[in-house]
Short mmCIF file of C-alpha atoms in Angstrom, two decimals:
data_model
loop_
_atom_site.label_atom_id
_atom_site.label_comp_id
_atom_site.label_asym_id
_atom_site.label_seq_id
_atom_site.Cartn_x
_atom_site.Cartn_y
_atom_site.Cartn_z
CA MET A 1 -0.33 -0.09 -0.13
CA LYS A 2 3.00 2.55 0.80
CA ALA A 3 4.36 1.54 -2.69
CA LEU A 4 1.24 2.39 -4.06
CA LEU A 5 1.05 5.76 -2.29
CA ALA A 6 4.39 6.91 -3.28
CA LYS A 7 3.46 6.60 -7.16
CA ILE A 8 0.38 8.96 -6.63
CA PRO A 9 2.40 11.96 -6.86
CA THR A 10 4.06 10.50 -10.07
CA LEU A 11 0.68 9.99 -11.46
CA LEU A 12 -0.75 13.54 -10.72
CA ALA A 13 2.67 15.13 -12.34
CA TRP A 14 1.75 12.99 -15.27
CA ILE A 15 -2.26 13.94 -15.22
CA ARG A 16 -1.04 17.63 -15.29
CA ARG A 17 1.56 16.87 -17.92
CA TYR A 18 -0.89 15.66 -20.55
CA PRO A 19 -4.44 16.47 -19.34
CA GLY A 20 -5.75 16.10 -22.72
CA LEU A 21 -5.48 12.41 -22.75
CA ILE A 22 -8.32 12.04 -20.27
CA ALA A 23 -10.49 14.25 -22.75
CA ALA A 24 -9.20 12.13 -25.35
CA PHE A 25 -9.88 8.72 -23.81
CA GLY A 26 -13.38 10.11 -22.74
CA PHE A 27 -14.40 10.92 -26.52
CA CYS A 28 -13.07 7.78 -27.76
CA SER A 29 -14.48 5.55 -25.38
CA GLY A 30 -17.86 7.63 -25.45
CA LEU A 31 -17.92 7.34 -29.45
CA ALA A 32 -16.88 3.87 -29.26
CA SER A 33 -20.14 2.83 -26.87
CA PHE A 34 -22.22 4.93 -29.26
CA LEU A 35 -21.01 2.87 -32.50
CA LEU A 36 -21.23 -0.35 -30.26
CA VAL A 37 -24.26 0.22 -28.17
CA ASP A 38 -25.65 -3.39 -28.53
CA ARG A 39 -22.15 -4.55 -27.16
CA GLN A 40 -21.77 -1.98 -24.71
CA ALA A 41 -24.71 -1.77 -22.45
CA HIS A 42 -22.51 -3.00 -19.65
CA LEU A 43 -20.67 0.36 -19.84
CA ALA A 44 -24.03 2.24 -19.36
CA LYS A 45 -24.99 0.36 -16.30
CA VAL A 46 -20.93 0.87 -15.08
CA LEU A 47 -21.39 4.61 -15.78
CA GLY A 48 -24.41 4.78 -14.06
CA LEU A 49 -23.09 3.04 -10.86
CA VAL A 50 -20.04 4.69 -10.78
CA LEU A 51 -21.67 8.15 -10.83
CA LEU A 52 -24.02 7.06 -8.06
CA LEU A 53 -21.29 6.24 -5.85
CA SER A 54 -19.16 9.22 -6.20
CA TRP A 55 -22.32 11.29 -5.68
CA ILE A 56 -22.38 9.57 -2.45
CA TRP A 57 -18.55 10.28 -1.87
CA LEU A 58 -18.92 14.09 -2.63
CA ILE A 59 -21.85 14.68 -0.05
CA LEU A 60 -19.57 12.41 2.34
CA GLU A 61 -16.48 13.39 0.97
CA ASN A 62 -14.53 14.86 4.36
CA LEU A 63 -16.50 12.14 6.74
CA LEU A 64 -14.94 9.33 4.47
CA ARG A 65 -11.30 10.55 4.10
CA GLU A 66 -11.52 10.87 8.24
CA ARG A 67 -12.92 7.47 8.47
CA ILE A 68 -10.24 5.66 5.69
CA ALA A 69 -7.43 7.72 7.33
CA ARG A 70 -8.52 6.21 11.02
CA ARG A 71 -8.84 2.90 9.71
CA PHE A 72 -6.08 2.44 7.06
CA GLY A 73 -3.71 5.04 8.50
CA PHE A 74 -3.53 7.18 5.37
CA GLU A 75 -5.23 10.07 3.94
CA LEU A 76 -6.40 10.11 0.27
CA PRO A 77 -4.58 13.30 -1.35
CA LEU A 78 -7.44 15.61 -2.45
CA PRO A 79 -5.87 16.49 -5.88
CA LEU A 80 -6.06 12.38 -6.66
CA LEU A 81 -9.84 12.92 -5.76
CA ARG A 82 -10.50 15.70 -7.81
CA TYR A 83 -8.76 14.42 -10.54
CA ALA A 84 -11.01 11.00 -10.38
CA THR A 85 -14.25 12.86 -10.35
CA GLN A 86 -13.53 14.97 -13.35
CA VAL A 87 -12.57 12.01 -14.88
CA ILE A 88 -15.81 10.32 -14.21
CA HIS A 89 -17.64 13.59 -15.43
CA GLN A 90 -15.80 13.80 -18.94
CA GLU A 91 -16.11 9.76 -19.53
CA SER A 92 -19.87 10.16 -18.82
CA LEU A 93 -20.74 13.23 -20.96
CA PHE A 94 -18.61 12.04 -23.73
CA PHE A 95 -20.26 8.99 -23.29
CA VAL A 96 -23.96 10.85 -23.78
CA LEU A 97 -23.14 13.23 -26.22
CA PRO A 98 -22.96 11.26 -29.32
CA PHE A 99 -26.40 9.92 -28.71
CA PHE A 100 -28.02 13.64 -27.49
CA PHE A 101 -26.40 15.32 -30.65
CA ILE A 102 -28.08 12.69 -33.23
CA THR A 103 -31.10 12.89 -32.03
CA THR A 104 -31.62 16.44 -31.40
CA THR A 105 -33.89 18.44 -33.53
CA TRP A 106 -31.55 21.59 -33.96
CA ASN A 107 -34.18 23.61 -35.21
CA SER A 108 -36.11 23.49 -31.72
CA GLY A 109 -35.96 23.81 -28.21
CA GLN A 110 -33.97 20.76 -27.96
CA LEU A 111 -30.81 22.91 -29.04
CA LEU A 112 -30.88 24.29 -25.52
CA PHE A 113 -30.61 20.92 -23.65
CA SER A 114 -27.84 19.41 -26.09
CA GLY A 115 -26.18 22.93 -25.55
CA LEU A 116 -26.14 22.67 -22.42
CA LEU A 117 -24.94 19.13 -22.13
CA GLY A 118 -21.83 20.03 -24.56
CA GLY A 119 -21.35 23.11 -22.22
CA ALA A 120 -20.81 21.19 -19.45
CA ALA A 121 -18.67 18.61 -21.25
CA LEU A 122 -16.21 21.78 -22.35
CA VAL A 123 -16.15 23.05 -18.69
CA SER A 124 -15.16 19.03 -17.85
CA ILE A 125 -12.25 19.30 -20.03
CA THR A 126 -11.13 22.89 -19.56
CA ASP A 127 -8.58 23.25 -15.90
CA PRO A 128 -9.31 26.55 -15.61
CA LEU A 129 -13.01 26.38 -15.67
CA TYR A 130 -13.24 23.23 -13.91
CA TYR A 131 -10.97 23.57 -10.90
CA ARG A 132 -11.10 27.58 -10.28
CA TRP A 133 -14.83 28.24 -10.91
CA LEU A 134 -16.97 24.61 -10.66
CA ALA A 135 -14.69 22.40 -7.94
CA PRO A 136 -14.29 25.36 -5.21
CA ARG A 137 -18.50 25.67 -5.42
CA ARG A 138 -19.64 22.33 -4.02
CA TRP A 139 -23.11 23.39 -4.44
CA LEU A 140 -22.66 23.78 -8.32
CA LEU A 141 -20.58 20.52 -8.40
CA LEU A 142 -23.32 18.56 -7.06
CA ILE A 143 -25.79 20.60 -9.48
CA PHE A 144 -23.07 19.73 -12.67
CA HIS A 145 -23.00 16.32 -11.00
CA SER A 146 -26.67 15.48 -10.93
CA LEU A 147 -27.16 16.93 -14.70
CA THR A 148 -24.49 14.42 -15.85
CA LEU A 149 -26.35 11.61 -13.84
CA PHE A 150 -29.59 12.82 -15.49
CA ALA A 151 -27.85 12.55 -18.95
CA VAL A 152 -26.97 9.02 -18.36
CA MET A 153 -29.80 7.59 -17.22
CA LEU A 154 -31.76 8.77 -20.23
CA THR A 155 -29.35 6.93 -22.05
CA ALA A 156 -28.83 3.74 -19.84
CA LEU A 157 -32.16 3.05 -18.93
CA PRO A 158 -33.80 2.15 -22.14
CA ILE A 159 -30.45 -0.08 -23.08
CA ILE A 160 -30.31 -1.40 -19.86
CA PHE A 161 -33.97 -2.08 -18.83
CA HIS A 162 -35.70 -1.94 -22.11
CA LEU A 163 -37.67 1.22 -20.28
CA SER A 164 -39.88 3.24 -22.51
CA THR A 165 -39.09 7.00 -22.94
CA PRO A 166 -41.77 8.47 -20.62
CA GLN A 167 -40.44 5.97 -18.04
CA SER A 168 -36.85 6.32 -18.28
CA TYR A 169 -37.48 10.33 -18.26
CA GLY A 170 -39.54 10.20 -15.01
CA ILE A 171 -37.18 7.55 -13.10
CA SER A 172 -34.33 9.82 -14.07
CA LEU A 173 -35.81 13.20 -13.52
CA ALA A 174 -36.97 11.74 -10.06
CA LEU A 175 -33.41 10.64 -9.17
CA ALA A 176 -31.78 13.59 -10.51
CA THR A 177 -34.19 16.06 -8.30
CA LEU A 178 -33.74 13.65 -5.25
CA LEU A 179 -29.78 13.74 -5.79
CA SER A 180 -29.61 17.93 -6.06
CA LEU A 181 -31.40 18.31 -2.65
CA PRO A 182 -27.97 18.70 -0.96
CA SER A 183 -26.73 21.47 -3.22
CA LEU A 184 -29.96 23.55 -2.92
CA ALA A 185 -28.47 24.26 0.55
CA GLY A 186 -25.93 26.25 -0.92
CA VAL A 187 -28.56 28.09 -2.88
CA ILE A 188 -30.68 29.08 -0.32
CA GLY A 189 -29.50 31.87 1.63
CA PHE A 190 -32.03 32.79 4.32
CA SER A 191 -32.68 30.97 7.23
CA GLY A 192 -36.00 29.90 9.43
CA TRP A 193 -39.09 29.15 8.29
CA ARG A 194 -38.64 30.45 4.85
CA ARG A 195 -35.73 28.58 4.23
CA VAL A 196 -37.63 25.52 5.30
CA LEU A 197 -40.50 26.63 3.35
CA THR A 198 -38.32 27.39 0.06
CA PHE A 199 -36.32 23.86 0.84
CA THR A 200 -39.65 21.79 0.29
CA LEU A 201 -41.32 23.82 -2.73
CA LEU A 202 -37.97 24.17 -4.80
CA PRO A 203 -37.57 20.36 -5.26
CA LEU A 204 -41.15 20.16 -6.29
CA LEU A 205 -40.49 23.02 -8.89
CA LEU A 206 -37.62 21.85 -9.95
CA ALA A 207 -39.31 18.09 -10.60
CA GLY A 208 -42.26 20.01 -11.96
CA GLY A 209 -40.36 22.13 -14.32
CA GLY A 210 -38.23 19.29 -15.58
CA TRP A 211 -41.25 17.51 -16.87
CA MET A 212 -42.66 20.29 -18.58
CA ALA A 213 -39.83 20.70 -20.30
CA ARG A 214 -39.17 17.08 -21.37
CA VAL A 215 -40.46 18.49 -24.80
CA TRP A 216 -36.94 20.28 -24.98
CA VAL A 217 -35.12 17.09 -24.17
CA PRO A 218 -34.28 14.73 -26.79
CA PRO A 219 -34.98 11.04 -26.64
CA ALA A 220 -31.34 9.55 -26.40
CA THR A 221 -31.98 6.32 -27.81
CA LEU A 222 -34.45 6.67 -30.30
CA TRP A 223 -33.59 8.80 -33.75
CA LEU A 224 -34.50 8.51 -37.31
CA THR A 225 -32.34 6.68 -40.10
CA ASP A 226 -34.51 7.20 -42.69
CA VAL A 227 -37.69 9.14 -43.95
CA ALA A 228 -39.81 9.84 -46.69
CA ILE A 229 -42.75 11.91 -47.80
CA SER A 230 -44.79 10.26 -50.59
CA ASP A 231 -47.63 9.40 -52.39
CA ARG A 232 -46.92 5.61 -53.21
CA PHE A 233 -46.02 2.86 -50.72
CA ASP A 234 -45.16 -0.57 -51.56
CA GLY A 235 -46.57 -2.74 -48.31
CA GLN A 236 -44.55 -5.70 -49.21
CA LEU A 237 -41.00 -4.35 -49.54
CA ARG A 238 -41.91 -1.82 -47.13
CA THR A 239 -40.49 1.03 -48.78
CA PRO A 240 -41.96 4.19 -49.78
CA GLY A 241 -41.89 5.87 -53.37
CA GLU A 242 -40.25 8.72 -54.66
CA GLN A 243 -39.26 11.10 -51.91
CA LEU A 244 -41.43 14.48 -52.39
CA GLU A 245 -40.81 18.13 -50.91
CA SER A 246 -43.93 19.51 -52.27
CA VAL A 247 -47.36 18.22 -53.52
CA THR A 248 -50.41 19.73 -55.31
CA LEU A 249 -54.08 19.71 -53.94
CA ALA A 250 -54.83 17.21 -56.92
CA GLN A 251 -52.27 14.79 -55.77
CA LEU A 252 -53.94 14.79 -52.06
CA GLN A 253 -57.19 14.07 -53.42
CA ASP A 254 -55.84 11.01 -55.78
CA ASP A 255 -54.43 8.51 -53.01
CA GLY A 256 -53.72 10.79 -49.75
CA LEU A 257 -49.67 10.69 -48.80
CA TYR A 258 -47.40 8.42 -46.91
CA ALA A 259 -45.40 9.57 -43.83
CA TYR A 260 -42.49 6.90 -43.72
CA THR A 261 -39.96 6.74 -40.70
CA ALA A 262 -37.45 4.14 -39.79
CA ILE A 263 -36.46 4.73 -36.00
CA ASN A 264 -33.39 3.09 -34.37
CA ALA A 265 -34.15 1.83 -30.96
CA PRO A 266 -32.40 -0.38 -28.49
CA ARG A 267 -32.72 -4.07 -28.61
CA GLY A 268 -35.78 -5.27 -26.54
CA LEU A 269 -37.58 -2.02 -26.73
CA ASN A 270 -41.17 -1.58 -27.17
CA GLU A 271 -42.42 2.24 -27.74
CA ARG A 272 -45.33 4.09 -28.54
CA ILE A 273 -44.80 6.78 -30.82
CA TYR A 274 -47.22 9.41 -33.12
CA HIS A 275 -46.88 11.13 -36.17
CA VAL A 276 -48.53 14.54 -35.75
CA TRP A 277 -49.91 16.02 -38.56
CA ARG A 278 -49.60 19.99 -38.26
CA HIS A 279 -50.61 22.30 -41.24
CA ASN A 280 -49.42 25.96 -41.03
CA GLY A 281 -48.52 24.95 -37.44
CA ARG A 282 -51.82 24.01 -36.22
CA GLU A 283 -52.19 20.17 -35.26
CA VAL A 284 -54.62 18.41 -37.53
CA ASP A 285 -53.98 14.81 -37.02
CA ARG A 286 -52.38 12.44 -34.54
CA ILE A 287 -51.48 8.68 -35.56
CA ALA A 288 -50.47 6.19 -32.88
CA LEU A 289 -47.68 3.86 -33.98
CA ASP A 290 -46.14 0.93 -31.69
CA ILE A 291 -42.15 0.41 -32.76
CA HIS A 292 -39.93 -2.39 -31.46
CA GLY A 293 -36.02 -2.44 -31.20
CA GLY A 294 -33.18 -4.07 -32.32
CA ARG A 295 -33.11 -3.82 -36.22
CA LYS A 296 -29.94 -2.00 -37.52
CA GLN A 297 -31.41 0.12 -40.11
CA GLY A 298 -34.69 1.04 -37.77
CA TYR A 299 -37.89 0.25 -37.37
CA ARG A 300 -39.65 0.79 -40.42
CA ALA A 301 -43.22 2.52 -39.56
CA TRP A 302 -45.66 4.63 -41.74
CA THR A 303 -48.85 6.31 -41.45
CA HIS A 304 -51.52 6.80 -44.62
CA LYS A 305 -53.17 10.12 -44.28
CA LEU A 306 -56.12 10.30 -46.67
CA ARG A 307 -58.29 13.10 -45.43
CA PHE A 308 -56.91 16.92 -45.84
CA PRO A 309 -58.91 19.88 -45.06
CA GLY A 310 -60.28 21.62 -47.97
CA ASP A 311 -57.59 24.38 -47.67
CA ALA A 312 -55.03 22.40 -47.57
CA ALA A 313 -52.30 24.88 -49.26
CA GLY A 314 -49.53 25.96 -46.93
CA LYS A 315 -46.96 24.55 -45.14
CA TRP A 316 -47.10 20.75 -43.61
CA GLN A 317 -44.97 19.01 -40.98
CA VAL A 318 -45.45 15.50 -39.79
CA GLN A 319 -43.46 15.56 -36.03
CA VAL A 320 -42.39 12.16 -34.81
CA VAL A 321 -43.05 11.92 -31.00
CA THR A 322 -42.65 9.91 -28.30
CA GLU A 323 -45.72 9.32 -25.66
CA ALA A 324 -44.14 12.00 -23.34
CA GLY A 325 -43.92 14.77 -26.28
CA GLN A 326 -40.24 14.57 -26.62
CA MET A 327 -39.61 15.05 -30.69
CA ILE A 328 -37.64 12.49 -32.49
CA GLY A 329 -37.74 14.05 -35.95
CA VAL A 330 -39.71 16.26 -38.58
CA LEU A 331 -40.77 15.62 -41.96
CA ARG A 332 -41.51 18.68 -43.90
CA PHE A 333 -43.31 19.30 -47.13
CA ASP A 334 -45.32 22.11 -48.98
CA VAL A 335 -49.17 21.69 -50.73
CA LEU A 336 -49.42 23.86 -53.45
CA ASP A 337 -52.50 25.18 -55.42
CA ALA A 338 -51.39 24.16 -58.76
CA PRO A 339 -48.09 22.39 -60.08
CA ALA A 340 -44.92 24.66 -59.55
CA LYS A 341 -43.65 25.96 -63.29
#
């Protein structure tokens, strides 16, 4: 044990000399996990467990260090613990980023959440920001840790336990809210009954706000691999006809339109999604579809809309959303009064 402890200063010096290697390792392992997601489900499980244990360590750090020093006769170096926490954050954030970046609908409110995760990943690999701004503020570090855990749980639960998107979101939100409670003590500055009331209501507001904001959070493990709007569909081959960006009113009257989507989902996952047809921003139809995960090219699902309003000309969207309201993607097309010249 003494020989191992004697190597710690050398390890710290090496990490300080090559800080980029930690970030590169986190990014490469995260990207590999995304590309081999069916084979790397155990990594999601390990990261979730490590984040939970490290959260407990952050809360009880001083007490645990004293107990270890009393029991084993040595004190864990604080810089080493900080580096370990930083590595956990880097590995976790770079594990989830490929999932969220590919599932984000960038011209929607989902940009805010994925941008927040990207900013958190940047902080985790920028030592001046991490050690001079984040780490000294324990309450802020705990919030950062809760955000990281929330993102990992959103990604891990469907892969490991085959939970649906609404189930995964609810569990992840409840867990993140619960684990953020100790950090709230650093935010609430006043005392007395107002502190007790605020400490009681603030978690409820956080959980309620998080649930209302779910439409801005991408479904981490669901993404579109192929889409099409067409006036024809081959039912035997399950393939759409020519992709259309605009149609005429006459084409709609012939045989309506097909909205085709192939959705990648983890093996074993059963999920209900919706094709929401919108005309000039107004919802006119919502059609439920049940999908099943595991197909490499994505589970093929389509809807056939026959009835269109008399004033169907304008801009149309088919939003692909989960049962919780999270957007998977959008198909767009225009309906013209007459053929374009």
